[in-house]
Amino acid sequence: MRCRPEPGSGSVGTAPLADRYGRRFPYVRLSVTPACNFRCSYCLPHGYHAETGAAGPLSLEEITRLLRGFAELGMHKLRITGGEPSVRRDLTDVLRAAAAVPGVNKLAMTTNGTLLSRRLHEWMDAGLNAINVSVDSLDRAAFARITGHDRLDDILRGVEMALAGGLSMKLNAVLLRGVNDDELPRWLDYLRDHAVGLRFIELMQTGDNLAFFRDHHVRAGLLETELQEAGWQALPRAADAGPAREYRHPDYAGRIGIIAPYSKDFCAGCNRLRVTASGDLRLCLFGEFGIPLRQHLQRDDQLDDLVHAIGGQIGRKEQGHFLHEGRTGVTPHLASTGG
Ligand code: SAM
Ligand code: SF4
């Protein structure tokens, strides 16, 4: 029996949900829109086009009810993602509502950074306390080629502002063979005096990007070897760490994390659940099915139904993904699931 928090208590007092492999899920990633203003070559190379007849994104009220349900099940950390979350006009209201949910003690967001310099203070005032900004290249021309937009300078200005404002910050760069996999020296110059965590993410195959994946996938392990040879040291893994392997170097203010989804045991430490913009629970980024929750989000008195609907599905979570076999599940691209 799970205990229900007192309204406004600030803590739910429940251990996070656990699956049949003993993994716990204190972390939820919620997509607030499938839409995006970029055309990243590995994700939405032709830009975002709404599917005809597709359900729209959850409303602010539905999101608030959803998060209360997850908080009852031990969620402590929430990441707002998309698509591009900042294309949603009421994003600041979403952040404020999320920050007010009892039990959420870390509110993070992943963004392409296009509105960062303009909205940073508003988002921080609403309760955002961590941000990941995607910066696939520090070369302006390569950045424009990858994303379809010549916005690197403005995005880096937003990054500087966020650092100056004390926001906990990571940068994400997807490794692409022949496109940006020669940029380690440039990144090392940047990290010498920027106290950010840079994440190199190995390109993942999705339903739509097979040809691109075959041309540009490169093992993150190669870069990891380069780092080790340059004196970067692996940090011990914290018990609640995410999937990144973290490195530091005494001469650099920044740190480097490697996310290698094709590596052995990548899924063993999985600590997250995902919800799509229209309210489908996804037990895995590459799972074969979504579990619709929206029907449990229509009234405040449906909280128990929601909690049972989520809790009752955790046993269906697989031990690992099947990406090695080229099985990408129901994910055409990560914008659809909330990467
Ligand atoms: N639009 C936001 C952004 O780009 O940061 C949030 C959504 S995006 C889907 C989340 C993260 O997933 C980004 O860092 C993006 O680079 C990464 N991503 C998208 N498709 C990917 C793929 N096929 N393989 C690896 N990472 C991917
Ligand atoms: Fe948009 Fe993010 Fe996908 Fe790029 S990675 S197309 S910014 S959702």
mmCIF file of C-alpha atoms and ligand atoms in Angstrom:
data_model
loop_
_atom_site.group_PDB
_atom_site.id
_atom_site.type_symbol
_atom_site.label_atom_id
_atom_site.label_comp_id
_atom_site.label_asym_id
_atom_site.label_seq_id
_atom_site.Cartn_x
_atom_site.Cartn_y
_atom_site.Cartn_z
ATOM 1 C CA MET A 1 0.000 0.000 0.000
ATOM 2 C CA ARG A 2 1.491 3.344 -1.019
ATOM 3 C CA CYS A 3 1.021 6.328 1.190
ATOM 4 C CA ARG A 4 -0.604 9.381 -0.293
ATOM 5 C CA PRO A 5 1.145 12.716 0.473
ATOM 6 C CA GLU A 6 -0.588 15.451 2.379
ATOM 7 C CA PRO A 7 -1.390 18.260 -0.043
ATOM 8 C CA GLY A 8 1.627 20.567 -0.263
ATOM 9 C CA SER A 9 3.705 18.299 1.978
ATOM 10 C CA GLY A 10 6.690 18.557 -0.398
ATOM 11 C CA SER A 11 7.539 14.878 -0.027
ATOM 12 C CA VAL A 12 5.753 11.722 -0.995
ATOM 13 C CA GLY A 13 7.601 9.329 1.278
ATOM 14 C CA THR A 14 7.360 6.399 -1.150
ATOM 15 C CA ALA A 15 10.184 4.286 -2.523
ATOM 16 C CA PRO A 16 10.219 4.570 -6.306
ATOM 17 C CA LEU A 17 8.488 1.866 -8.330
ATOM 18 C CA ALA A 18 10.599 -1.212 -8.993
ATOM 19 C CA ASP A 19 10.456 -3.667 -11.914
ATOM 20 C CA ARG A 20 11.050 -7.426 -11.933
ATOM 21 C CA TYR A 21 14.799 -6.884 -12.401
ATOM 22 C CA GLY A 22 15.027 -4.742 -9.262
ATOM 23 C CA ARG A 23 15.448 -1.471 -11.133
ATOM 24 C CA ARG A 24 13.761 1.558 -9.590
ATOM 25 C CA PHE A 25 12.249 4.507 -11.435
ATOM 26 C CA PRO A 26 12.519 7.813 -9.615
ATOM 27 C CA TYR A 27 13.000 9.611 -12.931
ATOM 28 C CA VAL A 28 10.372 10.504 -15.537
ATOM 29 C CA ARG A 29 10.942 12.137 -18.909
ATOM 30 C CA LEU A 30 7.867 13.857 -20.202
ATOM 31 C CA SER A 31 7.562 15.076 -23.761
ATOM 32 C CA VAL A 32 5.379 18.173 -23.847
ATOM 33 C CA THR A 33 5.191 18.416 -27.639
ATOM 34 C CA PRO A 34 6.224 16.279 -30.606
ATOM 35 C CA ALA A 35 6.824 19.466 -32.638
ATOM 36 C CA CYS A 36 10.235 20.965 -33.323
ATOM 37 C CA ASN A 37 11.643 24.010 -35.082
ATOM 38 C CA PHE A 38 14.883 22.222 -36.091
ATOM 39 C CA ARG A 39 15.623 19.628 -38.765
ATOM 40 C CA CYS A 40 18.389 17.576 -37.199
ATOM 41 C CA SER A 41 19.679 15.175 -39.817
ATOM 42 C CA TYR A 42 19.465 12.154 -37.484
ATOM 43 C CA CYS A 43 16.064 12.991 -36.010
ATOM 44 C CA LEU A 44 13.674 15.084 -38.162
ATOM 45 C CA PRO A 45 15.633 15.696 -41.391
ATOM 46 C CA HIS A 46 12.514 17.005 -43.145
ATOM 47 C CA GLY A 47 11.266 19.004 -40.172
ATOM 48 C CA TYR A 48 8.223 18.306 -38.059
ATOM 49 C CA HIS A 49 4.925 17.535 -39.778
ATOM 50 C CA ALA A 50 1.895 16.819 -37.634
ATOM 51 C CA GLU A 51 0.284 13.468 -38.408
ATOM 52 C CA THR A 52 -3.282 13.870 -39.555
ATOM 53 C CA GLY A 53 -5.690 12.741 -36.898
ATOM 54 C CA ALA A 54 -2.972 12.472 -34.229
ATOM 55 C CA ALA A 55 -3.987 13.323 -30.668
ATOM 56 C CA GLY A 56 -2.734 16.727 -29.530
ATOM 57 C CA PRO A 57 -0.344 17.181 -26.623
ATOM 58 C CA LEU A 58 -1.568 16.911 -23.048
ATOM 59 C CA SER A 59 -3.019 20.115 -21.611
ATOM 60 C CA LEU A 60 -1.527 21.834 -18.582
ATOM 61 C CA GLU A 61 -4.255 20.275 -16.388
ATOM 62 C CA GLU A 62 -3.599 16.781 -17.785
ATOM 63 C CA ILE A 63 0.140 17.197 -17.245
ATOM 64 C CA THR A 64 -0.413 18.306 -13.658
ATOM 65 C CA ARG A 65 -2.560 15.238 -12.907
ATOM 66 C CA LEU A 66 -0.052 12.945 -14.625
ATOM 67 C CA LEU A 67 2.820 14.280 -12.528
ATOM 68 C CA ARG A 68 0.872 13.924 -9.301
ATOM 69 C CA GLY A 69 0.331 10.289 -10.188
ATOM 70 C CA PHE A 70 4.029 9.685 -10.820
ATOM 71 C CA ALA A 71 4.937 11.536 -7.627
ATOM 72 C CA GLU A 72 2.734 9.059 -5.734
ATOM 73 C CA LEU A 73 4.847 6.325 -7.284
ATOM 74 C CA GLY A 74 8.116 7.822 -6.076
ATOM 75 C CA MET A 75 9.153 10.145 -8.907
ATOM 76 C CA HIS A 76 11.713 12.665 -7.633
ATOM 77 C CA LYS A 77 13.237 13.868 -10.874
ATOM 78 C CA LEU A 78 11.399 15.118 -13.916
ATOM 79 C CA ARG A 79 12.803 16.063 -17.287
ATOM 80 C CA ILE A 80 10.711 18.068 -19.703
ATOM 81 C CA THR A 81 11.574 17.218 -23.291
ATOM 82 C CA GLY A 82 10.066 16.941 -26.764
ATOM 83 C CA GLY A 83 10.187 17.521 -29.767
ATOM 84 C CA GLU A 84 11.379 20.922 -28.777
ATOM 85 C CA PRO A 85 9.709 21.889 -25.488
ATOM 86 C CA SER A 86 10.202 25.618 -26.076
ATOM 87 C CA VAL A 87 7.880 25.629 -29.094
ATOM 88 C CA ARG A 88 5.077 25.073 -26.606
ATOM 89 C CA ARG A 89 3.632 28.501 -25.751
ATOM 90 C CA ASP A 90 2.654 27.640 -22.190
ATOM 91 C CA LEU A 91 6.020 26.014 -21.391
ATOM 92 C CA THR A 92 6.672 28.352 -18.466
ATOM 93 C CA ASP A 93 3.292 27.424 -16.958
ATOM 94 C CA VAL A 94 4.120 23.747 -17.439
ATOM 95 C CA LEU A 95 7.429 24.243 -15.617
ATOM 96 C CA ARG A 96 5.735 26.123 -12.790
ATOM 97 C CA ALA A 97 3.081 23.421 -12.392
ATOM 98 C CA ALA A 98 5.716 20.673 -12.467
ATOM 99 C CA ALA A 99 7.885 22.408 -9.862
ATOM 100 C CA ALA A 100 4.860 22.641 -7.538
ATOM 101 C CA VAL A 101 4.171 18.873 -7.563
ATOM 102 C CA PRO A 102 5.064 17.486 -4.118
ATOM 103 C CA GLY A 103 8.079 15.219 -4.352
ATOM 104 C CA VAL A 104 9.657 16.688 -7.503
ATOM 105 C CA ASN A 105 13.001 17.888 -6.231
ATOM 106 C CA LYS A 106 14.803 18.126 -9.552
ATOM 107 C CA LEU A 107 13.179 19.744 -12.550
ATOM 108 C CA ALA A 108 15.260 19.500 -15.697
ATOM 109 C CA MET A 109 14.675 20.192 -19.360
ATOM 110 C CA THR A 110 16.321 19.161 -22.623
ATOM 111 C CA THR A 111 16.214 21.801 -25.334
ATOM 112 C CA ASN A 112 17.870 22.773 -28.577
ATOM 113 C CA GLY A 113 18.488 26.133 -26.911
ATOM 114 C CA THR A 114 16.873 28.363 -29.512
ATOM 115 C CA LEU A 115 14.907 30.278 -26.873
ATOM 116 C CA LEU A 116 17.413 29.897 -24.065
ATOM 117 C CA SER A 117 18.853 33.418 -24.166
ATOM 118 C CA ARG A 118 15.357 34.930 -24.210
ATOM 119 C CA ARG A 119 13.521 32.722 -21.730
ATOM 120 C CA LEU A 120 16.182 31.540 -19.288
ATOM 121 C CA HIS A 121 15.213 33.786 -16.377
ATOM 122 C CA GLU A 122 11.515 33.114 -16.833
ATOM 123 C CA TRP A 123 12.162 29.347 -16.786
ATOM 124 C CA MET A 124 14.400 29.580 -13.736
ATOM 125 C CA ASP A 125 11.807 31.680 -11.902
ATOM 126 C CA ALA A 126 9.246 28.990 -12.714
ATOM 127 C CA GLY A 127 11.409 26.385 -10.951
ATOM 128 C CA LEU A 128 13.699 24.904 -13.599
ATOM 129 C CA ASN A 129 16.916 23.834 -11.906
ATOM 130 C CA ALA A 130 18.823 21.883 -14.559
ATOM 131 C CA ILE A 131 19.095 22.068 -18.319
ATOM 132 C CA ASN A 132 20.604 20.002 -21.125
ATOM 133 C CA VAL A 133 21.265 21.903 -24.319
ATOM 134 C CA SER A 134 21.960 20.075 -27.555
ATOM 135 C CA VAL A 135 25.071 21.407 -29.272
ATOM 136 C CA ASP A 136 26.133 18.866 -31.856
ATOM 137 C CA SER A 137 29.030 20.941 -33.141
ATOM 138 C CA LEU A 138 31.109 23.947 -32.101
ATOM 139 C CA ASP A 139 31.727 24.704 -35.756
ATOM 140 C CA ARG A 140 29.121 27.139 -36.997
ATOM 141 C CA ALA A 141 28.859 25.693 -40.511
ATOM 142 C CA ALA A 142 28.721 22.086 -39.295
ATOM 143 C CA PHE A 143 26.105 23.031 -36.690
ATOM 144 C CA ALA A 144 23.952 24.600 -39.426
ATOM 145 C CA ARG A 145 24.383 21.533 -41.627
ATOM 146 C CA ILE A 146 23.339 19.163 -38.836
ATOM 147 C CA THR A 147 20.360 21.110 -37.502
ATOM 148 C CA GLY A 148 19.237 23.050 -40.594
ATOM 149 C CA HIS A 149 19.645 26.335 -38.685
ATOM 150 C CA ASP A 150 22.542 28.764 -38.352
ATOM 151 C CA ARG A 151 21.901 29.406 -34.655
ATOM 152 C CA LEU A 152 25.079 28.258 -32.924
ATOM 153 C CA ASP A 153 26.238 31.702 -31.751
ATOM 154 C CA ASP A 154 22.916 32.597 -30.179
ATOM 155 C CA ILE A 155 22.629 29.187 -28.499
ATOM 156 C CA LEU A 156 26.130 29.472 -27.046
ATOM 157 C CA ARG A 157 25.205 32.926 -25.728
ATOM 158 C CA GLY A 158 22.253 31.307 -23.926
ATOM 159 C CA VAL A 159 24.613 28.666 -22.528
ATOM 160 C CA GLU A 160 26.891 31.403 -21.125
ATOM 161 C CA MET A 161 23.892 33.115 -19.540
ATOM 162 C CA ALA A 162 22.704 29.873 -17.955
ATOM 163 C CA LEU A 163 26.166 29.210 -16.528
ATOM 164 C CA ALA A 164 26.385 32.756 -15.180
ATOM 165 C CA GLY A 165 22.907 32.294 -13.662
ATOM 166 C CA GLY A 166 24.065 29.191 -11.786
ATOM 167 C CA LEU A 167 21.803 26.717 -13.588
ATOM 168 C CA SER A 168 23.080 23.151 -13.522
ATOM 169 C CA MET A 169 23.916 22.479 -17.126
ATOM 170 C CA LYS A 170 24.939 19.790 -19.584
ATOM 171 C CA LEU A 171 25.580 19.948 -23.300
ATOM 172 C CA ASN A 172 24.579 17.044 -25.558
ATOM 173 C CA ALA A 173 26.441 16.218 -28.753
ATOM 174 C CA VAL A 174 25.411 13.252 -30.894
ATOM 175 C CA LEU A 175 28.488 11.667 -32.460
ATOM 176 C CA LEU A 176 28.223 11.482 -36.240
ATOM 177 C CA ARG A 177 30.868 9.777 -38.329
ATOM 178 C CA GLY A 178 32.307 12.090 -40.991
ATOM 179 C CA VAL A 179 30.335 15.062 -39.663
ATOM 180 C CA ASN A 180 31.496 15.981 -36.147
ATOM 181 C CA ASP A 181 33.619 13.064 -34.940
ATOM 182 C CA ASP A 182 36.849 15.067 -35.398
ATOM 183 C CA GLU A 183 35.855 17.811 -32.945
ATOM 184 C CA LEU A 184 37.369 16.517 -29.717
ATOM 185 C CA PRO A 185 40.227 19.105 -29.758
ATOM 186 C CA ARG A 186 37.729 21.935 -30.229
ATOM 187 C CA TRP A 187 35.598 20.640 -27.361
ATOM 188 C CA LEU A 188 38.639 20.266 -25.125
ATOM 189 C CA ASP A 189 39.484 23.956 -25.697
ATOM 190 C CA TYR A 190 35.936 24.807 -24.682
ATOM 191 C CA LEU A 191 35.939 22.594 -21.586
ATOM 192 C CA ARG A 192 39.212 24.006 -20.290
ATOM 193 C CA ASP A 193 37.358 26.975 -18.794
ATOM 194 C CA HIS A 194 33.669 26.051 -19.082
ATOM 195 C CA ALA A 195 32.363 24.157 -16.045
ATOM 196 C CA VAL A 196 29.789 22.127 -17.938
ATOM 197 C CA GLY A 197 29.221 18.442 -18.394
ATOM 198 C CA LEU A 198 29.491 17.555 -22.060
ATOM 199 C CA ARG A 199 27.708 14.355 -23.128
ATOM 200 C CA PHE A 200 28.794 12.583 -26.250
ATOM 201 C CA ILE A 201 25.843 10.447 -27.297
ATOM 202 C CA GLU A 202 26.284 7.533 -29.647
ATOM 203 C CA LEU A 203 23.863 7.772 -32.559
ATOM 204 C CA MET A 204 20.915 5.408 -32.130
ATOM 205 C CA GLN A 205 18.984 3.758 -34.895
ATOM 206 C CA THR A 206 15.303 4.684 -34.986
ATOM 207 C CA GLY A 207 12.472 3.616 -37.276
ATOM 208 C CA ASP A 208 13.102 6.444 -39.739
ATOM 209 C CA ASN A 209 16.875 6.889 -39.832
ATOM 210 C CA LEU A 210 18.316 3.537 -40.947
ATOM 211 C CA ALA A 211 20.236 4.856 -43.999
ATOM 212 C CA PHE A 212 21.611 7.795 -42.006
ATOM 213 C CA PHE A 213 22.501 5.481 -39.145
ATOM 214 C CA ARG A 214 24.442 3.138 -41.441
ATOM 215 C CA ASP A 215 26.421 6.060 -42.847
ATOM 216 C CA HIS A 216 27.135 7.927 -39.628
ATOM 217 C CA HIS A 217 27.071 5.594 -36.656
ATOM 218 C CA VAL A 218 30.352 5.523 -34.791
ATOM 219 C CA ARG A 219 31.091 3.671 -31.585
ATOM 220 C CA ALA A 220 31.492 6.027 -28.625
ATOM 221 C CA GLY A 221 34.121 3.623 -27.292
ATOM 222 C CA LEU A 222 36.628 4.966 -29.830
ATOM 223 C CA LEU A 223 36.319 8.450 -28.372
ATOM 224 C CA GLU A 224 36.548 7.045 -24.873
ATOM 225 C CA THR A 225 39.894 5.477 -25.738
ATOM 226 C CA GLU A 226 41.121 8.863 -27.047
ATOM 227 C CA LEU A 227 40.059 10.492 -23.782
ATOM 228 C CA GLN A 228 41.818 7.910 -21.662
ATOM 229 C CA GLU A 229 44.994 8.323 -23.702
ATOM 230 C CA ALA A 230 44.784 12.102 -23.101
ATOM 231 C CA GLY A 231 44.722 11.561 -19.325
ATOM 232 C CA TRP A 232 40.985 11.767 -18.642
ATOM 233 C CA GLN A 233 39.999 9.639 -15.690
ATOM 234 C CA ALA A 234 36.772 7.711 -15.269
ATOM 235 C CA LEU A 235 34.774 8.736 -12.204
ATOM 236 C CA PRO A 236 33.340 6.042 -9.949
ATOM 237 C CA ARG A 237 29.704 5.413 -10.777
ATOM 238 C CA ALA A 238 27.206 6.795 -8.277
ATOM 239 C CA ALA A 239 24.472 4.339 -7.267
ATOM 240 C CA ASP A 240 21.766 6.561 -8.799
ATOM 241 C CA ALA A 241 23.808 7.543 -11.858
ATOM 242 C CA GLY A 242 22.208 7.645 -15.289
ATOM 243 C CA PRO A 243 23.627 5.808 -18.277
ATOM 244 C CA ALA A 244 26.610 8.120 -18.909
ATOM 245 C CA ARG A 245 30.178 7.060 -18.089
ATOM 246 C CA GLU A 246 31.763 10.197 -16.623
ATOM 247 C CA TYR A 247 35.331 11.438 -17.073
ATOM 248 C CA ARG A 248 37.299 14.302 -15.552
ATOM 249 C CA HIS A 249 40.746 15.810 -16.020
ATOM 250 C CA PRO A 250 42.554 18.089 -13.550
ATOM 251 C CA ASP A 251 43.379 20.658 -16.266
ATOM 252 C CA TYR A 252 39.775 21.127 -17.360
ATOM 253 C CA ALA A 253 36.824 22.848 -15.680
ATOM 254 C CA GLY A 254 34.324 20.736 -17.610
ATOM 255 C CA ARG A 255 33.588 17.029 -17.521
ATOM 256 C CA ILE A 256 32.794 14.569 -20.265
ATOM 257 C CA GLY A 257 30.147 11.865 -20.186
ATOM 258 C CA ILE A 258 29.813 9.094 -22.737
ATOM 259 C CA ILE A 259 26.427 7.633 -23.504
ATOM 260 C CA ALA A 260 26.924 4.378 -25.334
ATOM 261 C CA PRO A 261 23.549 2.687 -25.787
ATOM 262 C CA TYR A 262 25.086 -0.239 -27.678
ATOM 263 C CA SER A 263 27.472 -1.076 -24.849
ATOM 264 C CA LYS A 264 27.021 -4.154 -22.695
ATOM 265 C CA ASP A 265 24.830 -3.622 -19.624
ATOM 266 C CA PHE A 266 23.633 -0.197 -20.802
ATOM 267 C CA CYS A 267 20.104 -1.025 -19.633
ATOM 268 C CA ALA A 268 21.107 -2.529 -16.283
ATOM 269 C CA GLY A 269 21.070 0.883 -14.598
ATOM 270 C CA CYS A 270 17.900 2.151 -16.299
ATOM 271 C CA ASN A 271 16.115 4.431 -13.841
ATOM 272 C CA ARG A 272 13.608 6.232 -16.066
ATOM 273 C CA LEU A 273 10.159 6.024 -17.567
ATOM 274 C CA ARG A 274 8.868 8.139 -20.417
ATOM 275 C CA VAL A 275 5.586 9.666 -21.364
ATOM 276 C CA THR A 276 4.867 10.897 -24.889
ATOM 277 C CA ALA A 277 3.308 14.286 -25.575
ATOM 278 C CA SER A 278 -0.133 12.738 -25.970
ATOM 279 C CA GLY A 279 0.133 10.800 -22.718
ATOM 280 C CA ASP A 280 1.377 7.307 -23.629
ATOM 281 C CA LEU A 281 3.606 5.663 -21.050
ATOM 282 C CA ARG A 282 6.717 4.167 -22.667
ATOM 283 C CA LEU A 283 8.589 1.680 -20.553
ATOM 284 C CA CYS A 284 11.597 1.887 -22.880
ATOM 285 C CA LEU A 285 12.746 4.390 -25.500
ATOM 286 C CA PHE A 286 12.711 1.512 -27.975
ATOM 287 C CA GLY A 287 9.757 -0.447 -26.611
ATOM 288 C CA GLU A 288 7.219 -2.165 -28.819
ATOM 289 C CA PHE A 289 4.188 -0.513 -27.282
ATOM 290 C CA GLY A 290 2.839 2.538 -25.504
ATOM 291 C CA ILE A 291 0.318 2.452 -22.679
ATOM 292 C CA PRO A 292 -2.308 5.188 -23.011
ATOM 293 C CA LEU A 293 -2.778 7.130 -19.778
ATOM 294 C CA ARG A 294 -4.783 10.054 -21.065
ATOM 295 C CA GLN A 295 -8.140 8.580 -20.125
ATOM 296 C CA HIS A 296 -6.982 8.662 -16.474
ATOM 297 C CA LEU A 297 -6.098 12.359 -16.648
ATOM 298 C CA GLN A 298 -9.489 13.918 -17.210
ATOM 299 C CA ARG A 299 -10.557 14.591 -13.595
ATOM 300 C CA ASP A 300 -8.837 15.178 -10.278
ATOM 301 C CA ASP A 301 -10.640 12.191 -8.727
ATOM 302 C CA GLN A 302 -8.914 9.723 -11.114
ATOM 303 C CA LEU A 303 -5.584 9.713 -9.292
ATOM 304 C CA ASP A 304 -5.988 6.184 -7.952
ATOM 305 C CA ASP A 305 -6.858 4.840 -11.414
ATOM 306 C CA LEU A 306 -3.801 6.527 -12.821
ATOM 307 C CA VAL A 307 -1.492 5.189 -10.123
ATOM 308 C CA HIS A 308 -2.819 1.660 -10.676
ATOM 309 C CA ALA A 309 -2.547 1.971 -14.443
ATOM 310 C CA ILE A 310 1.126 2.938 -14.203
ATOM 311 C CA GLY A 311 2.087 0.613 -11.362
ATOM 312 C CA GLY A 312 0.370 -2.341 -13.043
ATOM 313 C CA GLN A 313 2.476 -2.009 -16.203
ATOM 314 C CA ILE A 314 5.973 -1.871 -14.742
ATOM 315 C CA GLY A 315 6.254 -5.655 -14.775
ATOM 316 C CA ARG A 316 6.134 -5.515 -18.579
ATOM 317 C CA LYS A 317 9.413 -3.620 -18.822
ATOM 318 C CA GLU A 318 12.013 -5.674 -20.692
ATOM 319 C CA GLN A 319 15.489 -6.257 -19.301
ATOM 320 C CA GLY A 320 17.076 -4.434 -22.252
ATOM 321 C CA HIS A 321 16.467 -2.933 -25.654
ATOM 322 C CA PHE A 322 16.873 -4.865 -28.892
ATOM 323 C CA LEU A 323 18.813 -2.224 -30.818
ATOM 324 C CA HIS A 324 21.639 -4.670 -31.513
ATOM 325 C CA GLU A 325 19.176 -6.651 -33.574
ATOM 326 C CA GLY A 326 18.038 -3.477 -35.360
ATOM 327 C CA ARG A 327 14.710 -3.546 -33.522
ATOM 328 C CA THR A 328 13.742 0.047 -32.789
ATOM 329 C CA GLY A 329 10.243 -0.584 -31.466
ATOM 330 C CA VAL A 330 7.527 1.973 -32.125
ATOM 331 C CA THR A 331 9.937 4.909 -32.208
ATOM 332 C CA PRO A 332 10.182 6.501 -35.692
ATOM 333 C CA HIS A 333 12.498 9.231 -34.310
ATOM 334 C CA LEU A 334 13.315 10.450 -30.829
ATOM 335 C CA ALA A 335 11.248 13.635 -31.275
ATOM 336 C CA SER A 336 8.188 11.374 -31.103
ATOM 337 C CA THR A 337 9.069 9.771 -27.788
ATOM 338 C CA GLY A 338 10.952 12.484 -25.997
ATOM 339 C CA GLY A 339 14.633 11.527 -26.315
HETATM 340 N N1 SAM B 1 14.685 19.108 -29.069
HETATM 341 C C1 SAM B 1 15.397 18.905 -27.864
HETATM 342 C C2 SAM B 1 16.872 18.718 -28.127
HETATM 343 O O1 SAM B 1 17.249 18.462 -29.276
HETATM 344 O O2 SAM B 1 17.639 18.822 -27.180
HETATM 345 C C3 SAM B 1 14.861 17.765 -27.006
HETATM 346 C C4 SAM B 1 14.429 16.509 -27.718
HETATM 347 S S1 SAM B 1 15.727 15.612 -28.513
HETATM 348 C C5 SAM B 1 14.856 14.244 -29.174
HETATM 349 C C6 SAM B 1 16.614 14.961 -27.093
HETATM 350 C C7 SAM B 1 18.021 14.501 -27.341
HETATM 351 O O3 SAM B 1 17.983 13.336 -28.156
HETATM 352 C C8 SAM B 1 18.900 15.503 -28.069
HETATM 353 O O4 SAM B 1 20.103 15.673 -27.349
HETATM 354 C C9 SAM B 1 19.157 14.855 -29.399
HETATM 355 O O5 SAM B 1 20.398 15.217 -29.936
HETATM 356 C C10 SAM B 1 19.082 13.385 -29.051
HETATM 357 N N2 SAM B 1 18.778 12.517 -30.176
HETATM 358 C C11 SAM B 1 17.774 12.636 -31.067
HETATM 359 N N3 SAM B 1 17.791 11.618 -31.961
HETATM 360 C C12 SAM B 1 18.845 10.830 -31.624
HETATM 361 C C13 SAM B 1 19.388 9.617 -32.142
HETATM 362 N N4 SAM B 1 18.853 9.004 -33.188
HETATM 363 N N5 SAM B 1 20.458 9.074 -31.521
HETATM 364 C C14 SAM B 1 20.998 9.678 -30.436
HETATM 365 N N6 SAM B 1 20.525 10.821 -29.886
HETATM 366 C C15 SAM B 1 19.471 11.392 -30.479
HETATM 367 FE FE1 SF4 B 2 14.327 18.772 -32.902
HETATM 368 FE FE2 SF4 B 2 15.727 17.874 -30.849
HETATM 369 FE FE3 SF4 B 2 15.053 16.246 -32.915
HETATM 370 FE FE4 SF4 B 2 16.841 18.160 -33.288
HETATM 371 S S1 SF4 B 2 17.044 16.398 -31.905
HETATM 372 S S2 SF4 B 2 15.107 17.685 -34.654
HETATM 373 S S3 SF4 B 2 16.120 19.760 -31.987
HETATM 374 S S4 SF4 B 2 13.671 17.160 -31.451
#
